[in-house]
Amino acid sequence: MTPADTMISVEATPPASRGNDLAFAFVATLVMVAVSALGGFRDLTDAGGDNDSLLRLVEVRDMLAGQGWFDLHQYRMGVEGGFVMHWSRLVDAPLAAIVFMASALTGSVAMAETIAEVLWPALLFCLALLFIIRAARSFAGAAAVLPSVVIGAAALHFIGIFSPGSLDHHNVQLTLTVACLSLLLEATVRRWAALLAGLCAALTLAVGMETAPYVATIGACVALLFVADPGGERRIARDFGLGFAGVSGLVFVTTVAPSAWGQPQCDAFSTVQFVVAAFAGCGLAAVASLGVANATMGRRLTALGLLALALAAVMVLLFPQCLAAPYAELDPRLGQIWLGHIQEAQSIIQLASSDPGMVVARFATPAVAIMLMALRLGRGGWRRQDSLVGALLVVAFLVSAWEVRGSTFSIALAVIPLCAWIAKWRQRAEASPSRSAVLRMAAAWLISVNAIWAGAAGAASGAFETGAAGKEPDTDALCHAKPSFAALGHLPATTVLSISNLGSPILAFTSHRALAGLYHRNVAGNLLALDALLGSATDAKTILESHHVGLVALCRGNPESRLFAARAPDGFLGGLMRGDVPDWLEPVAETRGAPLELYRVKVSG
């Protein structure tokens, strides 16, 4: 018997009551929060290198302090005047609301921020798990609910974007994407599901352009399902298109300043995304609504083909710059030295050479899920649910093979076919109890859990390591934890030169400015920092004096520091790593031997 035989083959009709789904998701969320609480909510004081969550908190603070809704400048990073961030206020707004209300209730802004750091990711975890459960129910029936709760919760916990303190937008995007899929799976039996799915698709695109491949895949699936089955899919295609176009327009007018309506941006929601979304959504709704365009399969294919050509023409003629690679305009030096060493931006090939265990942990369960879908396709009996889940899963896997950050989506989406696999073996074990059936069911459970693959890969890697690794020091060697920045926070505010990994923590934990940060729009600041750190001490002095830099921060244990020192051993940073301090720097005495060493820049004259 093939693994494909273990997939549920019944049509998934939503049951009369789904109240238990929310209860399951809520209980799993409480367990996740309780586990974090037992560990002392370590992530709240040690971000573990999550620069984006720290900078998101800084943005929320700035907005609550009076920075304008349309003003996305990060004034405390980069050269004087800062730079414009590409993030969406759609994420800042609910976080700011939580902080505002919690501070009014508690009388403490610090306590309010802690509440937001725990409550927001927990809420998103609960919603994401709820929609995974509902998608699994629609895909494979009630028997898949229990596996979806266990495997889904384990997967969401494993990918790490729902941990307390995770304020980055990727958890929002994943939640909205899974919600869109779940609603489309239910759209044949729920009147407003397709409209809400279009809303979710528009919102996830507005939050960040990383989800463009998933939104495009969902839209293409809706259109092709309509071509194949106009009777059952006409309303779904129309409502999805209207929801997608309508919400895109609403997001455009509420999050983009009128003065910027004519300024196309490829990395943020702007006139580019609005025009394409409005054209695509309205076009799909029109084709689905007009009998002259959808009377036959040939007409439907022709009409949708012309719509696709029109969309391509809009991009080529009006926004050709957005057809280039995401970081095509980034300075080559930053691309080579900076982006080339960010793990989440690496391809599966790069990751396999540097961390093969991570490849297993990130790609094993999605690969198994794709295999199950492929075997089902080979056996026949393909359903609309299979088209939606299979297409989105394959695209997510391809995105993750290009950039490993996409694995957060492929791991979560893989839960749905994996739960169908487990559900079938559970049913067989219950119907015909035998040792063989129980063992196969147990194997399906184990194979579907990411943490097991990660543990096995880690154990295998450890077995092949030569030499005993020394015990990790108690100090924060990577300078991720808040206490490492305490001394810096007590010094008068100025601009700090550091590696880019320390940019967001400097802003979040102190009142200083940071010259460098892990953001592709901070080109000028990152290039200056690069020139200062890799250049000679004399070059560094000139840069620091001309840009009023008052402090230099050194974290010896951070991989970025070691990378720069190895690349330019005779450079300014390389000298500091060896203990060669130029005479124009003064060590801050209390930070000697600390994870984060500080040096004052002496004022000339």
PDB file of C-alpha atoms in Angstrom, residues 237 320 338-340 408 417 486 521:
ATOM      1  CA  ALA A 237     -14.101  33.784  -8.172  1.00  0.00           C
ATOM      2  CA  PRO A 320       9.572  47.523 -15.025  1.00  0.00           C
ATOM      3  CA  TRP A 338      25.987  41.490   4.379  1.00  0.00           C
ATOM      4  CA  LEU A 339      23.121  39.662   2.648  1.00  0.00           C
ATOM      5  CA  GLY A 340      25.383  36.795   1.653  1.00  0.00           C
ATOM      6  CA  THR A 408       7.968  29.117   7.795  1.00  0.00           C
ATOM      7  CA  PRO A 417      -1.782  16.870   4.083  1.00  0.00           C
ATOM      8  CA  ALA A 486      22.786  48.486  30.191  1.00  0.00           C
ATOM      9  CA  ARG A 521      16.983  50.764   2.688  1.00  0.00           C
TER      10      ARG A 521
END
